[in-house]
Amino acid sequence: MKNSKVIMLICASLFFLCGTVWADDTVTEFRKRSSDRATEISESDIEAEIQFGEELAARILGRFRAYDNEKATRYINLIGKGLASYSNRPEIEFRFAILNTDSINAFAAPGGFIFITKGTLEMVENEAQLAGVLAHEIAHITEKHIVKELNIKGGDESPLAGFASILGGGTSETMRVALTQLVDKAGEILFEKGLKKEDELTSDKVALMTVTNAGYDPVAYKRLLQGIKEKEEGTEKTKIVSTTHPSYEDRIKAMEKIISREWLNELKYLLVKERFDEYINL
């Protein structure tokens, strides 16, 4: 399946979560939706974020080919959209795709574009672990980490004033060069430098909240990171994630503090292995 076909698939708005486990709303205050922290955002800012994200998503698909597995891609969209329904960004249509690379990583582009690598899926053992990875990337978007880092806005205060017209073809070559340079910076963040350590740890924290609200075992995500650390750390497959994320030790310790403080290990929520094995047959 060509990249264009995958883009059409992940952009489809008909994939809504059916049958995914849902939790009640009474466990702890920790499980409050992150929408409590939502801030006002203008329509022009939203448009700029989405259009910039489209440019960055195209850059990601130019670096890694999309994986030719429509069944798995559809499944990941179903799970991802269900998780995104707990986010504080209802104005964003989230889209998910698989990248055909053995490296272990996942990427989030502003505007709702999320990519998980085939190598990561091969390490995942159940739907709860998959939910943790997707929720982490969703958090990068809901927390607007790249948007804030690069000051992506639709108004005159943005580095690219008149952002929408740039992408629509209505501005000068100088502005188009500025856009390209901004996308280059975002690519450098994703593939080389990484986001700030606190941004990654925040995304882990929000991911734990999200998967718990969705009824998944929140400890499963921590187990996935432990498994990657024990089996693959230092190999070529984890080279990118090791250089663009905090150490596994730091992430696991931070998650353990949250899990212990909020008694998340006592919840005994679901792993959903059978359905995962049915759809993720790589």
mmCIF file of C-alpha atoms in Angstrom:
data_model
loop_
_atom_site.group_PDB
_atom_site.id
_atom_site.type_symbol
_atom_site.label_atom_id
_atom_site.label_comp_id
_atom_site.label_asym_id
_atom_site.label_seq_id
_atom_site.Cartn_x
_atom_site.Cartn_y
_atom_site.Cartn_z
ATOM 1 C CA MET A 1 0.000 0.000 0.000
ATOM 2 C CA LYS A 2 1.427 3.340 -1.045
ATOM 3 C CA ASN A 3 1.904 6.242 1.359
ATOM 4 C CA SER A 4 -0.973 8.116 -0.265
ATOM 5 C CA LYS A 5 -3.313 5.236 0.495
ATOM 6 C CA VAL A 6 -2.220 5.219 4.116
ATOM 7 C CA ILE A 7 -2.764 8.970 4.384
ATOM 8 C CA MET A 8 -6.294 8.519 3.057
ATOM 9 C CA LEU A 9 -6.850 5.749 5.583
ATOM 10 C CA ILE A 10 -5.624 7.655 8.619
ATOM 11 C CA CYS A 11 -7.473 10.801 7.605
ATOM 12 C CA ALA A 12 -10.805 8.976 7.403
ATOM 13 C CA SER A 13 -13.196 10.127 10.090
ATOM 14 C CA LEU A 14 -15.263 6.955 10.253
ATOM 15 C CA PHE A 15 -13.012 4.988 12.594
ATOM 16 C CA PHE A 16 -14.464 5.329 16.078
ATOM 17 C CA LEU A 17 -13.703 3.073 19.011
ATOM 18 C CA CYS A 18 -15.998 0.050 19.306
ATOM 19 C CA GLY A 19 -15.764 -2.350 22.210
ATOM 20 C CA THR A 20 -12.712 -0.833 23.884
ATOM 21 C CA VAL A 21 -12.751 -1.072 27.649
ATOM 22 C CA TRP A 22 -14.055 1.979 29.497
ATOM 23 C CA ALA A 23 -13.516 2.855 33.139
ATOM 24 C CA ASP A 24 -15.915 4.478 35.572
ATOM 25 C CA ASP A 25 -15.069 7.971 36.790
ATOM 26 C CA THR A 26 -14.662 7.292 40.500
ATOM 27 C CA VAL A 27 -11.174 5.852 41.092
ATOM 28 C CA THR A 28 -9.153 8.908 42.236
ATOM 29 C CA GLU A 29 -8.725 12.607 41.609
ATOM 30 C CA PHE A 30 -5.646 11.625 39.632
ATOM 31 C CA ARG A 31 -7.905 10.318 36.883
ATOM 32 C CA LYS A 32 -9.505 13.671 36.147
ATOM 33 C CA ARG A 33 -9.340 14.503 32.492
ATOM 34 C CA SER A 34 -6.551 16.778 31.375
ATOM 35 C CA SER A 35 -9.252 19.047 29.969
ATOM 36 C CA ASP A 36 -9.304 20.640 33.425
ATOM 37 C CA ARG A 37 -6.067 22.312 32.332
ATOM 38 C CA ALA A 38 -7.263 23.338 28.893
ATOM 39 C CA THR A 39 -6.542 26.911 27.833
ATOM 40 C CA GLU A 40 -8.291 29.105 25.326
ATOM 41 C CA ILE A 41 -6.975 28.818 21.795
ATOM 42 C CA SER A 42 -8.002 30.805 18.741
ATOM 43 C CA GLU A 43 -9.275 29.332 15.490
ATOM 44 C CA SER A 44 -6.302 30.773 13.629
ATOM 45 C CA ASP A 45 -3.928 29.069 16.066
ATOM 46 C CA ILE A 46 -5.699 25.746 15.544
ATOM 47 C CA GLU A 47 -5.560 26.127 11.769
ATOM 48 C CA ALA A 48 -1.866 26.999 11.891
ATOM 49 C CA GLU A 49 -1.111 24.016 14.132
ATOM 50 C CA ILE A 50 -2.965 21.555 11.907
ATOM 51 C CA GLN A 51 -1.451 22.840 8.684
ATOM 52 C CA PHE A 52 2.037 22.869 10.153
ATOM 53 C CA GLY A 53 1.428 19.333 11.396
ATOM 54 C CA GLU A 54 0.484 18.237 7.888
ATOM 55 C CA GLU A 55 3.809 19.541 6.610
ATOM 56 C CA LEU A 56 5.720 17.771 9.376
ATOM 57 C CA ALA A 57 3.734 14.540 8.895
ATOM 58 C CA ALA A 58 4.693 14.572 5.222
ATOM 59 C CA ARG A 59 8.321 14.974 6.285
ATOM 60 C CA ILE A 60 8.007 11.946 8.590
ATOM 61 C CA LEU A 61 6.471 9.840 5.818
ATOM 62 C CA GLY A 62 9.273 10.970 3.545
ATOM 63 C CA ARG A 63 11.835 9.645 6.006
ATOM 64 C CA PHE A 64 10.052 6.357 6.803
ATOM 65 C CA ARG A 65 7.755 4.447 4.463
ATOM 66 C CA ALA A 66 4.265 3.672 5.688
ATOM 67 C CA TYR A 67 3.720 0.040 6.660
ATOM 68 C CA ASP A 68 1.481 -1.916 4.294
ATOM 69 C CA ASN A 69 -1.014 -3.428 6.733
ATOM 70 C CA GLU A 70 -4.483 -1.940 6.493
ATOM 71 C CA LYS A 71 -5.956 -4.157 9.238
ATOM 72 C CA ALA A 72 -3.326 -3.119 11.780
ATOM 73 C CA THR A 73 -3.542 0.549 10.754
ATOM 74 C CA ARG A 74 -7.315 0.550 11.135
ATOM 75 C CA TYR A 75 -7.004 -1.072 14.567
ATOM 76 C CA ILE A 76 -4.478 1.493 15.773
ATOM 77 C CA ASN A 77 -6.774 4.289 14.621
ATOM 78 C CA LEU A 78 -9.658 2.770 16.556
ATOM 79 C CA ILE A 79 -7.639 2.514 19.757
ATOM 80 C CA GLY A 80 -5.978 5.898 19.294
ATOM 81 C CA LYS A 81 -9.222 7.757 18.639
ATOM 82 C CA GLY A 82 -10.764 6.216 21.733
ATOM 83 C CA LEU A 83 -7.847 7.414 23.844
ATOM 84 C CA ALA A 84 -7.938 10.851 22.231
ATOM 85 C CA SER A 85 -11.557 11.247 23.337
ATOM 86 C CA TYR A 86 -10.173 11.724 26.864
ATOM 87 C CA SER A 87 -7.897 14.562 25.799
ATOM 88 C CA ASN A 88 -8.357 18.306 26.162
ATOM 89 C CA ARG A 89 -8.261 18.886 22.399
ATOM 90 C CA PRO A 90 -11.746 18.075 21.018
ATOM 91 C CA GLU A 91 -11.056 20.398 18.089
ATOM 92 C CA ILE A 92 -8.294 18.076 16.841
ATOM 93 C CA GLU A 93 -9.004 15.057 14.616
ATOM 94 C CA PHE A 94 -6.325 12.545 15.570
ATOM 95 C CA ARG A 95 -4.859 10.282 12.883
ATOM 96 C CA PHE A 96 -2.550 7.313 13.358
ATOM 97 C CA ALA A 97 -0.227 5.372 11.053
ATOM 98 C CA ILE A 98 2.472 2.694 11.223
ATOM 99 C CA LEU A 99 6.000 3.341 9.937
ATOM 100 C CA ASN A 100 7.842 0.505 8.208
ATOM 101 C CA THR A 101 11.043 0.579 10.230
ATOM 102 C CA ASP A 102 12.493 -1.776 12.833
ATOM 103 C CA SER A 103 13.640 1.106 15.033
ATOM 104 C CA ILE A 104 11.723 1.465 18.288
ATOM 105 C CA ASN A 105 10.054 4.856 18.428
ATOM 106 C CA ALA A 106 6.877 6.833 17.897
ATOM 107 C CA PHE A 107 6.348 10.389 16.676
ATOM 108 C CA ALA A 108 3.708 13.079 17.151
ATOM 109 C CA ALA A 109 3.249 15.997 14.769
ATOM 110 C CA PRO A 110 1.125 18.984 15.831
ATOM 111 C CA GLY A 111 -2.464 18.885 14.700
ATOM 112 C CA GLY A 112 -3.102 15.246 15.590
ATOM 113 C CA PHE A 113 -0.734 13.217 13.387
ATOM 114 C CA ILE A 114 0.750 10.241 15.248
ATOM 115 C CA PHE A 115 3.105 7.552 13.964
ATOM 116 C CA ILE A 116 4.262 4.337 15.636
ATOM 117 C CA THR A 117 7.022 2.189 14.181
ATOM 118 C CA LYS A 118 6.741 -1.467 13.244
ATOM 119 C CA GLY A 119 9.676 -2.119 15.576
ATOM 120 C CA THR A 120 7.720 -0.721 18.508
ATOM 121 C CA LEU A 121 4.688 -2.860 17.711
ATOM 122 C CA GLU A 122 6.910 -5.935 17.704
ATOM 123 C CA MET A 123 7.864 -5.142 21.312
ATOM 124 C CA VAL A 124 4.288 -4.519 22.469
ATOM 125 C CA GLU A 125 2.547 -7.498 24.092
ATOM 126 C CA ASN A 126 -1.034 -6.312 24.551
ATOM 127 C CA GLU A 127 -3.495 -3.510 23.897
ATOM 128 C CA ALA A 128 -2.819 -1.824 27.236
ATOM 129 C CA GLN A 129 0.851 -1.380 26.327
ATOM 130 C CA LEU A 130 -0.109 -0.091 22.884
ATOM 131 C CA ALA A 131 -2.489 2.350 24.554
ATOM 132 C CA GLY A 132 0.376 3.641 26.688
ATOM 133 C CA VAL A 133 2.524 4.407 23.644
ATOM 134 C CA LEU A 134 -0.313 6.102 21.759
ATOM 135 C CA ALA A 135 -1.425 8.055 24.836
ATOM 136 C CA HIS A 136 2.142 9.328 25.301
ATOM 137 C CA GLU A 137 2.151 10.693 21.742
ATOM 138 C CA ILE A 138 -1.352 12.110 22.122
ATOM 139 C CA ALA A 139 -0.083 13.969 25.192
ATOM 140 C CA HIS A 140 2.689 15.622 23.167
ATOM 141 C CA ILE A 141 -0.062 17.106 20.996
ATOM 142 C CA THR A 142 -2.524 18.006 23.745
ATOM 143 C CA GLU A 143 0.280 19.641 25.737
ATOM 144 C CA LYS A 144 1.415 21.401 22.515
ATOM 145 C CA HIS A 145 5.085 20.659 23.120
ATOM 146 C CA ILE A 146 6.355 21.338 19.593
ATOM 147 C CA VAL A 147 3.836 24.150 19.116
ATOM 148 C CA LYS A 148 5.210 25.922 22.187
ATOM 149 C CA GLU A 149 8.835 25.130 21.378
ATOM 150 C CA LEU A 150 8.560 26.699 17.911
ATOM 151 C CA ASN A 151 5.872 29.282 18.749
ATOM 152 C CA ILE A 152 3.452 28.043 16.093
ATOM 153 C CA LYS A 153 0.559 30.518 16.034
ATOM 154 C CA GLY A 154 -1.842 31.940 13.525
ATOM 155 C CA GLY A 155 -1.501 35.600 14.476
ATOM 156 C CA ASP A 156 1.037 38.338 13.956
ATOM 157 C CA GLU A 157 3.045 37.237 17.009
ATOM 158 C CA SER A 158 4.095 34.022 15.257
ATOM 159 C CA PRO A 159 7.504 33.683 13.573
ATOM 160 C CA LEU A 160 5.406 33.042 10.468
ATOM 161 C CA ALA A 161 2.767 35.744 10.398
ATOM 162 C CA GLY A 162 -0.046 34.826 8.041
ATOM 163 C CA PHE A 163 0.760 31.139 8.413
ATOM 164 C CA ALA A 164 -2.376 29.866 6.690
ATOM 165 C CA SER A 165 -1.687 31.854 3.535
ATOM 166 C CA ILE A 166 1.846 30.444 3.365
ATOM 167 C CA LEU A 167 0.538 26.917 3.173
ATOM 168 C CA GLY A 168 -2.225 27.974 0.826
ATOM 169 C CA GLY A 169 0.241 29.260 -1.741
ATOM 170 C CA GLY A 170 -0.472 32.941 -1.332
ATOM 171 C CA THR A 171 2.792 34.398 -0.053
ATOM 172 C CA SER A 172 6.338 35.145 -1.048
ATOM 173 C CA GLU A 173 9.209 32.745 -1.543
ATOM 174 C CA THR A 174 10.838 34.242 1.551
ATOM 175 C CA MET A 175 7.947 33.131 3.708
ATOM 176 C CA ARG A 176 8.004 29.676 2.155
ATOM 177 C CA VAL A 177 11.672 29.373 3.022
ATOM 178 C CA ALA A 178 10.806 30.398 6.580
ATOM 179 C CA LEU A 179 8.186 27.649 6.717
ATOM 180 C CA THR A 180 10.666 25.068 5.446
ATOM 181 C CA GLN A 181 13.176 26.141 8.071
ATOM 182 C CA LEU A 182 10.566 25.798 10.804
ATOM 183 C CA VAL A 183 9.649 22.294 9.636
ATOM 184 C CA ASP A 184 13.374 21.498 9.571
ATOM 185 C CA LYS A 185 13.617 22.537 13.221
ATOM 186 C CA ALA A 186 10.672 20.325 14.117
ATOM 187 C CA GLY A 187 12.290 17.412 12.292
ATOM 188 C CA GLU A 188 15.507 18.015 14.198
ATOM 189 C CA ILE A 189 13.557 17.846 17.456
ATOM 190 C CA LEU A 190 11.869 14.580 16.494
ATOM 191 C CA PHE A 191 14.827 12.772 14.943
ATOM 192 C CA GLU A 192 17.925 14.188 16.632
ATOM 193 C CA LYS A 193 17.672 16.508 19.634
ATOM 194 C CA GLY A 194 14.441 15.335 21.190
ATOM 195 C CA LEU A 195 11.987 17.350 23.239
ATOM 196 C CA LYS A 196 12.776 18.708 26.683
ATOM 197 C CA LYS A 197 13.110 16.071 29.384
ATOM 198 C CA GLU A 198 10.235 17.585 31.322
ATOM 199 C CA ASP A 199 8.018 17.369 28.226
ATOM 200 C CA GLU A 200 8.702 13.645 27.881
ATOM 201 C CA LEU A 201 8.052 13.011 31.567
ATOM 202 C CA THR A 202 4.856 15.054 31.385
ATOM 203 C CA SER A 203 3.692 12.961 28.442
ATOM 204 C CA ASP A 204 4.341 9.791 30.432
ATOM 205 C CA LYS A 205 2.279 11.193 33.316
ATOM 206 C CA VAL A 206 -0.599 12.209 31.052
ATOM 207 C CA ALA A 207 -0.407 8.816 29.322
ATOM 208 C CA LEU A 208 -0.918 7.073 32.664
ATOM 209 C CA MET A 209 -3.977 9.245 33.325
ATOM 210 C CA THR A 210 -5.376 8.591 29.868
ATOM 211 C CA VAL A 211 -5.019 4.811 29.835
ATOM 212 C CA THR A 212 -6.436 4.613 33.362
ATOM 213 C CA ASN A 213 -9.476 6.635 32.324
ATOM 214 C CA ALA A 214 -9.900 4.301 29.342
ATOM 215 C CA GLY A 215 -9.895 1.250 31.606
ATOM 216 C CA TYR A 216 -6.503 -0.184 30.678
ATOM 217 C CA ASP A 217 -3.945 -1.464 33.169
ATOM 218 C CA PRO A 218 -1.738 1.631 33.659
ATOM 219 C CA VAL A 219 1.180 -0.480 34.873
ATOM 220 C CA ALA A 220 1.382 -2.166 31.457
ATOM 221 C CA TYR A 221 3.005 0.911 29.914
ATOM 222 C CA LYS A 222 5.750 0.872 32.530
ATOM 223 C CA ARG A 223 6.303 -2.831 31.873
ATOM 224 C CA LEU A 224 6.752 -2.086 28.175
ATOM 225 C CA LEU A 225 9.489 0.457 28.895
ATOM 226 C CA GLN A 226 11.152 -2.013 31.238
ATOM 227 C CA GLY A 227 11.019 -4.701 28.560
ATOM 228 C CA ILE A 228 12.559 -2.436 25.940
ATOM 229 C CA LYS A 229 15.279 -1.396 28.367
ATOM 230 C CA GLU A 230 16.140 -4.959 29.348
ATOM 231 C CA LYS A 231 16.048 -6.516 25.881
ATOM 232 C CA GLU A 232 17.024 -3.821 23.442
ATOM 233 C CA GLU A 233 18.818 -0.876 25.091
ATOM 234 C CA GLY A 234 21.988 0.085 23.272
ATOM 235 C CA THR A 235 21.090 -1.715 20.059
ATOM 236 C CA GLU A 236 20.495 -0.087 16.694
ATOM 237 C CA LYS A 237 16.745 -0.568 17.073
ATOM 238 C CA THR A 238 16.606 1.833 20.032
ATOM 239 C CA LYS A 239 19.253 4.269 18.851
ATOM 240 C CA ILE A 240 16.794 7.039 17.965
ATOM 241 C CA VAL A 241 14.591 6.745 21.034
ATOM 242 C CA SER A 242 17.651 6.559 23.301
ATOM 243 C CA THR A 243 19.028 9.821 21.932
ATOM 244 C CA THR A 244 15.730 11.731 21.808
ATOM 245 C CA HIS A 245 14.186 10.708 25.137
ATOM 246 C CA PRO A 246 15.225 10.730 28.801
ATOM 247 C CA SER A 247 16.837 7.520 30.007
ATOM 248 C CA TYR A 248 14.601 4.543 30.622
ATOM 249 C CA GLU A 249 15.669 4.649 34.272
ATOM 250 C CA ASP A 250 14.423 8.216 34.706
ATOM 251 C CA ARG A 251 11.129 7.520 32.964
ATOM 252 C CA ILE A 252 10.458 4.292 34.845
ATOM 253 C CA LYS A 253 11.293 5.863 38.221
ATOM 254 C CA ALA A 254 8.975 8.800 37.543
ATOM 255 C CA MET A 255 6.172 6.460 36.522
ATOM 256 C CA GLU A 256 6.692 4.252 39.575
ATOM 257 C CA LYS A 257 6.255 7.286 41.845
ATOM 258 C CA ILE A 258 2.925 8.120 40.219
ATOM 259 C CA ILE A 259 1.761 4.503 40.245
ATOM 260 C CA SER A 260 2.635 4.142 43.923
ATOM 261 C CA ARG A 261 1.184 7.488 45.007
ATOM 262 C CA GLU A 262 -2.103 6.904 43.212
ATOM 263 C CA TRP A 263 -2.359 3.169 43.980
ATOM 264 C CA LEU A 264 -2.633 2.437 40.277
ATOM 265 C CA ASN A 265 -1.101 -0.996 40.716
ATOM 266 C CA GLU A 266 -4.194 -1.946 42.736
ATOM 267 C CA LEU A 267 -6.665 -1.230 39.949
ATOM 268 C CA LYS A 268 -6.229 -4.537 38.101
ATOM 269 C CA TYR A 269 -7.578 -3.120 34.869
ATOM 270 C CA LEU A 270 -7.483 -4.934 31.539
ATOM 271 C CA LEU A 271 -4.567 -5.839 29.259
ATOM 272 C CA VAL A 272 -6.649 -6.966 26.240
ATOM 273 C CA LYS A 273 -4.172 -9.393 24.714
ATOM 274 C CA GLU A 274 -6.408 -11.511 22.474
ATOM 275 C CA ARG A 275 -7.727 -8.589 20.442
ATOM 276 C CA PHE A 276 -4.233 -7.147 20.131
ATOM 277 C CA ASP A 277 -2.883 -10.459 18.827
ATOM 278 C CA GLU A 278 -5.749 -10.688 16.337
ATOM 279 C CA TYR A 279 -5.074 -7.311 14.739
ATOM 280 C CA ILE A 280 -1.324 -6.891 15.171
ATOM 281 C CA ASN A 281 0.018 -9.848 13.228
ATOM 282 C CA LEU A 282 3.201 -8.466 11.714
#
